[in-house]
mmCIF file of C-alpha atoms in Angstrom:
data_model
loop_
_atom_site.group_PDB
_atom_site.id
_atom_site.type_symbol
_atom_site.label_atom_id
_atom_site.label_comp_id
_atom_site.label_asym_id
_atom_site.label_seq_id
_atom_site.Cartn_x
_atom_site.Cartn_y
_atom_site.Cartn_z
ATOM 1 C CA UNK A 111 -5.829 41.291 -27.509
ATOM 2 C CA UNK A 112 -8.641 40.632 -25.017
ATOM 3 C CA UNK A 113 -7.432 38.207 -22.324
ATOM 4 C CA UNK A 114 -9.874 36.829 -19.413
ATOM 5 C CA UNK A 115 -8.395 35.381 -16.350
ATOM 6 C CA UNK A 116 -10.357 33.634 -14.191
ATOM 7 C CA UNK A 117 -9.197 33.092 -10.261
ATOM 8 C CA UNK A 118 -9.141 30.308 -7.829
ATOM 9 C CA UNK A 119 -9.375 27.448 -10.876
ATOM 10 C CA UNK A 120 -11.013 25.063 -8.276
ATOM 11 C CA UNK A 121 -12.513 26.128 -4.699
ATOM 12 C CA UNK A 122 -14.174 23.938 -2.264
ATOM 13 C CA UNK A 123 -16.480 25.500 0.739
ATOM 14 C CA UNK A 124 -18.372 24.332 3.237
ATOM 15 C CA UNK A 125 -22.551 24.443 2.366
ATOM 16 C CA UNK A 126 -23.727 27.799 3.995
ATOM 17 C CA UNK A 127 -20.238 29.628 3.107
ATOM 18 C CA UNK A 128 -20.473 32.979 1.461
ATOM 19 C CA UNK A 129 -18.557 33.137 -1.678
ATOM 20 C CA UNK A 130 -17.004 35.124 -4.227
ATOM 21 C CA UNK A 131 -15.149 34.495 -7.857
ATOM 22 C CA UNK A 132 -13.199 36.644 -9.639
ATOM 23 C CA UNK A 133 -12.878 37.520 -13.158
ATOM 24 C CA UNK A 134 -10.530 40.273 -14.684
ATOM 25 C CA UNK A 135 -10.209 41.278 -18.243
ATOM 26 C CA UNK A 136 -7.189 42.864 -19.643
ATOM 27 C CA UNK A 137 -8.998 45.522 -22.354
ATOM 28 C CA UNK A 138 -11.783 47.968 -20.956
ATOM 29 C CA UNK A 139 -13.476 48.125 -24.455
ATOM 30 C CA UNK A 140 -16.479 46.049 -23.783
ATOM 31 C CA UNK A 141 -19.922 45.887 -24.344
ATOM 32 C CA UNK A 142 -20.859 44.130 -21.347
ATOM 33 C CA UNK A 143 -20.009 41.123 -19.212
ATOM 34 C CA UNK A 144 -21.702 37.757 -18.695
ATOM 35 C CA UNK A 145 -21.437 34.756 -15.917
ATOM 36 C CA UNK A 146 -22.421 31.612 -17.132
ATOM 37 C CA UNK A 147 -23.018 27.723 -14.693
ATOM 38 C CA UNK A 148 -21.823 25.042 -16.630
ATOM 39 C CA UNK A 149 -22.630 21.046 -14.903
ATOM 40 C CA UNK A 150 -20.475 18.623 -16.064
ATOM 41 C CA UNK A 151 -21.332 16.911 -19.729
ATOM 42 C CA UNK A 152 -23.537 19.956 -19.533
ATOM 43 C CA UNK A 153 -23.912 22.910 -22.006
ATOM 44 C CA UNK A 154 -23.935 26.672 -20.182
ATOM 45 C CA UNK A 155 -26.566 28.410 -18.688
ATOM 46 C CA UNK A 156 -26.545 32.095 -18.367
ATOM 47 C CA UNK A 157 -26.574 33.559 -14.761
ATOM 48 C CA UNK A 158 -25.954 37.051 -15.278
ATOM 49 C CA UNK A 159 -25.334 39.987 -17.816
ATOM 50 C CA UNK A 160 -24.032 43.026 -16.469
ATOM 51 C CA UNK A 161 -24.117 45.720 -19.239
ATOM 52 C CA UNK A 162 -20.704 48.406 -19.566
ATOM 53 C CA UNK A 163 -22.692 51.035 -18.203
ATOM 54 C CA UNK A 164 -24.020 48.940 -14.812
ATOM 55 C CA UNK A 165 -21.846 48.572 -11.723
ATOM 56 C CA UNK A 166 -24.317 45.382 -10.911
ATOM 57 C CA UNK A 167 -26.838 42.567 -11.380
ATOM 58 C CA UNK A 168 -28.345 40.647 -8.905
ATOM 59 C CA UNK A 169 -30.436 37.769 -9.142
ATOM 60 C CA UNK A 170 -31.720 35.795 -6.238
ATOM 61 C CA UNK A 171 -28.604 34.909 -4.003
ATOM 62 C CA UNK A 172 -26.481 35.680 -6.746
ATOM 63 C CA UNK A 173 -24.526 38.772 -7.305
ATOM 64 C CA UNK A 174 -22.677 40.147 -10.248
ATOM 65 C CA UNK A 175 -20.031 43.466 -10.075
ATOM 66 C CA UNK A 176 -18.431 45.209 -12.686
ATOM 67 C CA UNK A 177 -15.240 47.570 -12.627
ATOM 68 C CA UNK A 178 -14.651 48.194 -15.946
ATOM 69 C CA UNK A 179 -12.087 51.092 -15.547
ATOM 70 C CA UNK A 180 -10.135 48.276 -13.582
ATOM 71 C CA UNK A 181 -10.829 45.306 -15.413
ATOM 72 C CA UNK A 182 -12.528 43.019 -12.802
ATOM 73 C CA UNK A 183 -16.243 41.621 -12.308
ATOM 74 C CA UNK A 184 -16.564 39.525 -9.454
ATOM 75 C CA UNK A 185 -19.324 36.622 -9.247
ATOM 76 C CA UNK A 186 -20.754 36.645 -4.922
ATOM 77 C CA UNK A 187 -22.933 33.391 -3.918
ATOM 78 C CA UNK A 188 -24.977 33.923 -0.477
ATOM 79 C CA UNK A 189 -25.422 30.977 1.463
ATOM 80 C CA UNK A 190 -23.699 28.369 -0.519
ATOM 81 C CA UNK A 191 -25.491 25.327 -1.435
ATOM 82 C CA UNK A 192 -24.743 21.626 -2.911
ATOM 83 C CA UNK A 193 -26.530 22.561 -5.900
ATOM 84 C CA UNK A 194 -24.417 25.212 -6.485
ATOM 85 C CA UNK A 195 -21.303 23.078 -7.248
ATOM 86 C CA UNK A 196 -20.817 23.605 -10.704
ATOM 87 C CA UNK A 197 -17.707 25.066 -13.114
ATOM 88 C CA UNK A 198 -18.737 29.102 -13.376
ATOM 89 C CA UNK A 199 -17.699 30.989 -16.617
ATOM 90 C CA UNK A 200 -17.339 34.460 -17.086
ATOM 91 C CA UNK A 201 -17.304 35.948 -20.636
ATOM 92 C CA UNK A 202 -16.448 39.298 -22.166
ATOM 93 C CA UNK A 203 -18.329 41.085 -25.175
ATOM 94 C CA UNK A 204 -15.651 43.337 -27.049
ATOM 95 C CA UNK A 205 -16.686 46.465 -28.508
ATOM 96 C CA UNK A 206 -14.100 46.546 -30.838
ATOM 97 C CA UNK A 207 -14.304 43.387 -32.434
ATOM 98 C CA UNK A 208 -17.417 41.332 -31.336
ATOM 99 C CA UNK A 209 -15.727 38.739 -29.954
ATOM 100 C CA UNK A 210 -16.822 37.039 -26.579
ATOM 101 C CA UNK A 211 -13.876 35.845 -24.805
ATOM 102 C CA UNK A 212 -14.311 32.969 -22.424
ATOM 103 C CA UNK A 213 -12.425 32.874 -18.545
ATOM 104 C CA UNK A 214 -10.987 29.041 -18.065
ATOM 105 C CA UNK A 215 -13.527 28.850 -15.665
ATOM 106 C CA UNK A 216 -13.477 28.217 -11.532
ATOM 107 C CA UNK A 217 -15.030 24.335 -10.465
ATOM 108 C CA UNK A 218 -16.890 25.000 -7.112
ATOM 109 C CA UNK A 219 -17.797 22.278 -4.705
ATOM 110 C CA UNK A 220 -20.168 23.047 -2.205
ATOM 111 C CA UNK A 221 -19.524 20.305 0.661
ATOM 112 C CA UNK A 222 -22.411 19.059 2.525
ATOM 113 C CA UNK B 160 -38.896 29.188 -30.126
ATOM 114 C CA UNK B 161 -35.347 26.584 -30.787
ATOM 115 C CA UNK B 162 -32.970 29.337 -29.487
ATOM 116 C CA UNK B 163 -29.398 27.691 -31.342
ATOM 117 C CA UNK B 164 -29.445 24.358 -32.873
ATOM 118 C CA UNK B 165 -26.407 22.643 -33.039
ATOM 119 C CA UNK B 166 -26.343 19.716 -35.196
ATOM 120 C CA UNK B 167 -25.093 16.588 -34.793
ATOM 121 C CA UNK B 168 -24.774 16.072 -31.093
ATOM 122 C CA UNK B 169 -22.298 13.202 -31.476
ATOM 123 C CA UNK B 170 -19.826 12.211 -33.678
ATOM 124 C CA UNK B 171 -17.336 9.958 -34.014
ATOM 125 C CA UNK B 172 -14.280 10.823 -37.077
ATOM 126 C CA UNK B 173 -11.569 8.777 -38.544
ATOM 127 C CA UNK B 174 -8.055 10.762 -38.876
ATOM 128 C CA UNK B 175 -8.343 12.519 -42.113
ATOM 129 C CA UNK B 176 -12.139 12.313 -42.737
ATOM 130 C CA UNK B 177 -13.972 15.432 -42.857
ATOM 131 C CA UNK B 178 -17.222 16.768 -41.547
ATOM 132 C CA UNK B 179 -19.615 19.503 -40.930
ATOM 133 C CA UNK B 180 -20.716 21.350 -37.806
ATOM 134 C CA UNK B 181 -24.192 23.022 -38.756
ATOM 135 C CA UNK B 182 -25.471 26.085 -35.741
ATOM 136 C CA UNK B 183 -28.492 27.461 -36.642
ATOM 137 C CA UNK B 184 -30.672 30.166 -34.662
ATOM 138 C CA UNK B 185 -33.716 31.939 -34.718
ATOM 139 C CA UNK B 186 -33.613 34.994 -32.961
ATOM 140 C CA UNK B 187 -32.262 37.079 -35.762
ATOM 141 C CA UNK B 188 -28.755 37.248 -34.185
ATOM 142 C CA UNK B 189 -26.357 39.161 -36.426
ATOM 143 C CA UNK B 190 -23.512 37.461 -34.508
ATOM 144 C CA UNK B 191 -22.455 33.948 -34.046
ATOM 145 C CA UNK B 192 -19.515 32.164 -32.729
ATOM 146 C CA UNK B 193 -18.118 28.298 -32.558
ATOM 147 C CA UNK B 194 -16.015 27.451 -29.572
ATOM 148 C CA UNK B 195 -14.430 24.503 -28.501
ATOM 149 C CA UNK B 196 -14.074 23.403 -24.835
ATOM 150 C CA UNK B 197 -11.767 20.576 -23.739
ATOM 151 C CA UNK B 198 -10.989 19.694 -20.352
ATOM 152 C CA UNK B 199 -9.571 22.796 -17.426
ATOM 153 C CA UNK B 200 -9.348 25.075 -20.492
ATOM 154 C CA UNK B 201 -12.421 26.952 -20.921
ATOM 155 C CA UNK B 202 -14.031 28.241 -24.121
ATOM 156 C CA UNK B 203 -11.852 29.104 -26.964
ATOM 157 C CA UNK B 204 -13.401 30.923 -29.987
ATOM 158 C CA UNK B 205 -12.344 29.016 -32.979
ATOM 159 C CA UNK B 206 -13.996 31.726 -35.458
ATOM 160 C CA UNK B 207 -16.998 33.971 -35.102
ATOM 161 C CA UNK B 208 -18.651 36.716 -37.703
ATOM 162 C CA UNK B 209 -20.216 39.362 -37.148
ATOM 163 C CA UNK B 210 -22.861 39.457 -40.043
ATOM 164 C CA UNK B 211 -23.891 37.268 -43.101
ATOM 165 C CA UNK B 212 -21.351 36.798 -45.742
ATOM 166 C CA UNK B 213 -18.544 37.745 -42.671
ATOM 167 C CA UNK B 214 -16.395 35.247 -40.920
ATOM 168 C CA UNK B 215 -13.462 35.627 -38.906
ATOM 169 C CA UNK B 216 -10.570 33.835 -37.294
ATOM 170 C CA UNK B 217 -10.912 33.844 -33.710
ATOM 171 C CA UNK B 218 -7.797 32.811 -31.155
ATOM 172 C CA UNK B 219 -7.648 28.864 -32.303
ATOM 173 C CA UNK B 220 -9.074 28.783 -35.920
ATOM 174 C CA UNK B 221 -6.225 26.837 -37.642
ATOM 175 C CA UNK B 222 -7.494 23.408 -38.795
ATOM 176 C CA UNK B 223 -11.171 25.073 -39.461
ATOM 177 C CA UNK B 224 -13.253 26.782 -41.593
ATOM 178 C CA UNK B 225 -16.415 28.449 -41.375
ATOM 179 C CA UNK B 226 -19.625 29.385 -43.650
ATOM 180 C CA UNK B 227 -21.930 32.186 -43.069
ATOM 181 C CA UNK B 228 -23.790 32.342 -46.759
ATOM 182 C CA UNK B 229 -27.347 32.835 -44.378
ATOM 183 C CA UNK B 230 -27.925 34.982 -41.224
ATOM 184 C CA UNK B 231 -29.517 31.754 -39.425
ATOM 185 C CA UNK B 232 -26.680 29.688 -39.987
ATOM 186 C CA UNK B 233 -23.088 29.109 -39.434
ATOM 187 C CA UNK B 234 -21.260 26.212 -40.777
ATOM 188 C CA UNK B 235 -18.020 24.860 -39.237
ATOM 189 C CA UNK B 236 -15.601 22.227 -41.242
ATOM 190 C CA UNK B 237 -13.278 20.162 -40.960
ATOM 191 C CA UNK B 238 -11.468 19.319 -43.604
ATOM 192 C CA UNK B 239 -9.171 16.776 -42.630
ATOM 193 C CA UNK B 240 -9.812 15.871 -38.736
ATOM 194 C CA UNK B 241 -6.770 15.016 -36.474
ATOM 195 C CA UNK B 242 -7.021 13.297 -33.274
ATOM 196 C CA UNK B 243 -5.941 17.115 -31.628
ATOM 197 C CA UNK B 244 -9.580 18.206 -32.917
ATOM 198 C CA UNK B 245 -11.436 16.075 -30.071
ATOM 199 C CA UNK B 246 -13.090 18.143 -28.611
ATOM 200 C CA UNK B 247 -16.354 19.490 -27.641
ATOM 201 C CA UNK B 248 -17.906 22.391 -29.792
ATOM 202 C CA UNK B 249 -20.197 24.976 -28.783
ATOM 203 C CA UNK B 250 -22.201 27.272 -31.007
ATOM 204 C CA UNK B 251 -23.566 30.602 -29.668
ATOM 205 C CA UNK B 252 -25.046 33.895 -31.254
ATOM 206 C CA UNK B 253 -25.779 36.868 -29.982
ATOM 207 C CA UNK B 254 -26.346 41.035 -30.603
ATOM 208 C CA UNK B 255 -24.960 43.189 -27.790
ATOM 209 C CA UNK B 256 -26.785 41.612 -25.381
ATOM 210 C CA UNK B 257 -27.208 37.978 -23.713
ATOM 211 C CA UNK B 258 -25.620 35.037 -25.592
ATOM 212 C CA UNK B 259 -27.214 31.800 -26.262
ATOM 213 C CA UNK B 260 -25.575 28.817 -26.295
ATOM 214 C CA UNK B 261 -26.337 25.471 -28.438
ATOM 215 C CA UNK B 262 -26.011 22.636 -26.468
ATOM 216 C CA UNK B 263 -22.837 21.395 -27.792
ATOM 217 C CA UNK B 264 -21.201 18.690 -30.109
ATOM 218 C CA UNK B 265 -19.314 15.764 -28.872
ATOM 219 C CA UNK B 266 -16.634 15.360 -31.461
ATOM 220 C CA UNK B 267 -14.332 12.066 -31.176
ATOM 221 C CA UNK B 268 -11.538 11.835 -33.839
ATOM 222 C CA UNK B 269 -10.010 8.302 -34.027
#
């Protein structure tokens, strides 16, 4: 069974603050990996799909890694903003099934 | 181009009424998913199928039941809502790639 564990739960930095979440996955068989920002009351919006066969995705001053042999993507924010403060989500795609397992998520403020 | 539809957006149930959650897409998905999200817990797949005609129980499906009779659409039920069922509900399909999301359904069960 495909479990997603998502580490710190809440974090609060100072704006400018590098940053990085984790998000480890207990069964390698996957299809790929996605990060999702979700506001509160909000729905999700995607961030970033890393694909089994990447090592990483980058998108503005967002960056996505993937160990897969390991289990463990981690999510790395440049230059933290306010804006930024938001829950983040990561998600696994299983090969063997097709489900897409959900993380509980970590809530980021981003301090002024 | 919709993306997934989730319909309705709000809802508010009586204990023991039922109701429908319908998710529709348009980007020829062959997978789909509902999910429901309540508060510091994430997403948890309630069911999901992988196809038209195929559903199947994902890790909180009891309570539920789903339709997938056309490739666009995936119903979700409630038979008999309990105040436990509160919730919000997401819909999402997908095909080895990105996942799209509806933008949820703000169920209240009295």
């Amino acid at each position: 069974k495909q479990e997603v564990t998502q580490i710190p739960a809440a974090l609060s930095v100072p704006e400018g603050e590098n940053l990085v979440l984790n998000c480890s996955f207990t069964d390698s068989a996957i299809y790929n990996l996605q990060w999702f920002r979700q506001d509160p009351g909000k729905g999700l919006t995607s961030l970033l799909l890393i694909q089994s066969s990447q090592r990483e995705q980058t998108s503005g001053r967002l960056n996505a890694s993937l160990d897969k042999s390991s289990g463990r993507s981690t999510l790395y924010i440049a230059a933290s903003q306010p804006g930024d403060s938001a829950t983040y989500l990561c998600a696994v795609y299983s090969s063997n099934t097709g489900k897409l397992i959900f993380g509980q998520g970590t809530t980021l403020q981003v301090k002024p | 181009n919709a993306g997934v539809t989730q319909t309705p957006k709000f809802r508010v149930l009586k204990t023991g009424q039922s109701m429908t959650l319908l998710c529709a897409q348009d980007m020829n998905h062959e997978y789909m998913y509902w999910y429901r999200q309540d508060p510091g817990m994430g997403l948890r797949l309630i069911h999901y199928s992988v196809g038209e005609g195929t559903t199947a129980k994902g890790e909180v499906p009891d309570g539920y039941n789903v339709s997938r009779l056309k490739k666009q659409n995936f119903l979700l039920g409630l038979e008999s809502a309990a105040p436990s069922q509160t919730s919000v509900y997401f819909c999402a399909s997908s095909y080895l790639t990105e996942a799209f999301f509806g933008q949820g359904t703000r169920l209240t069960v009295v």
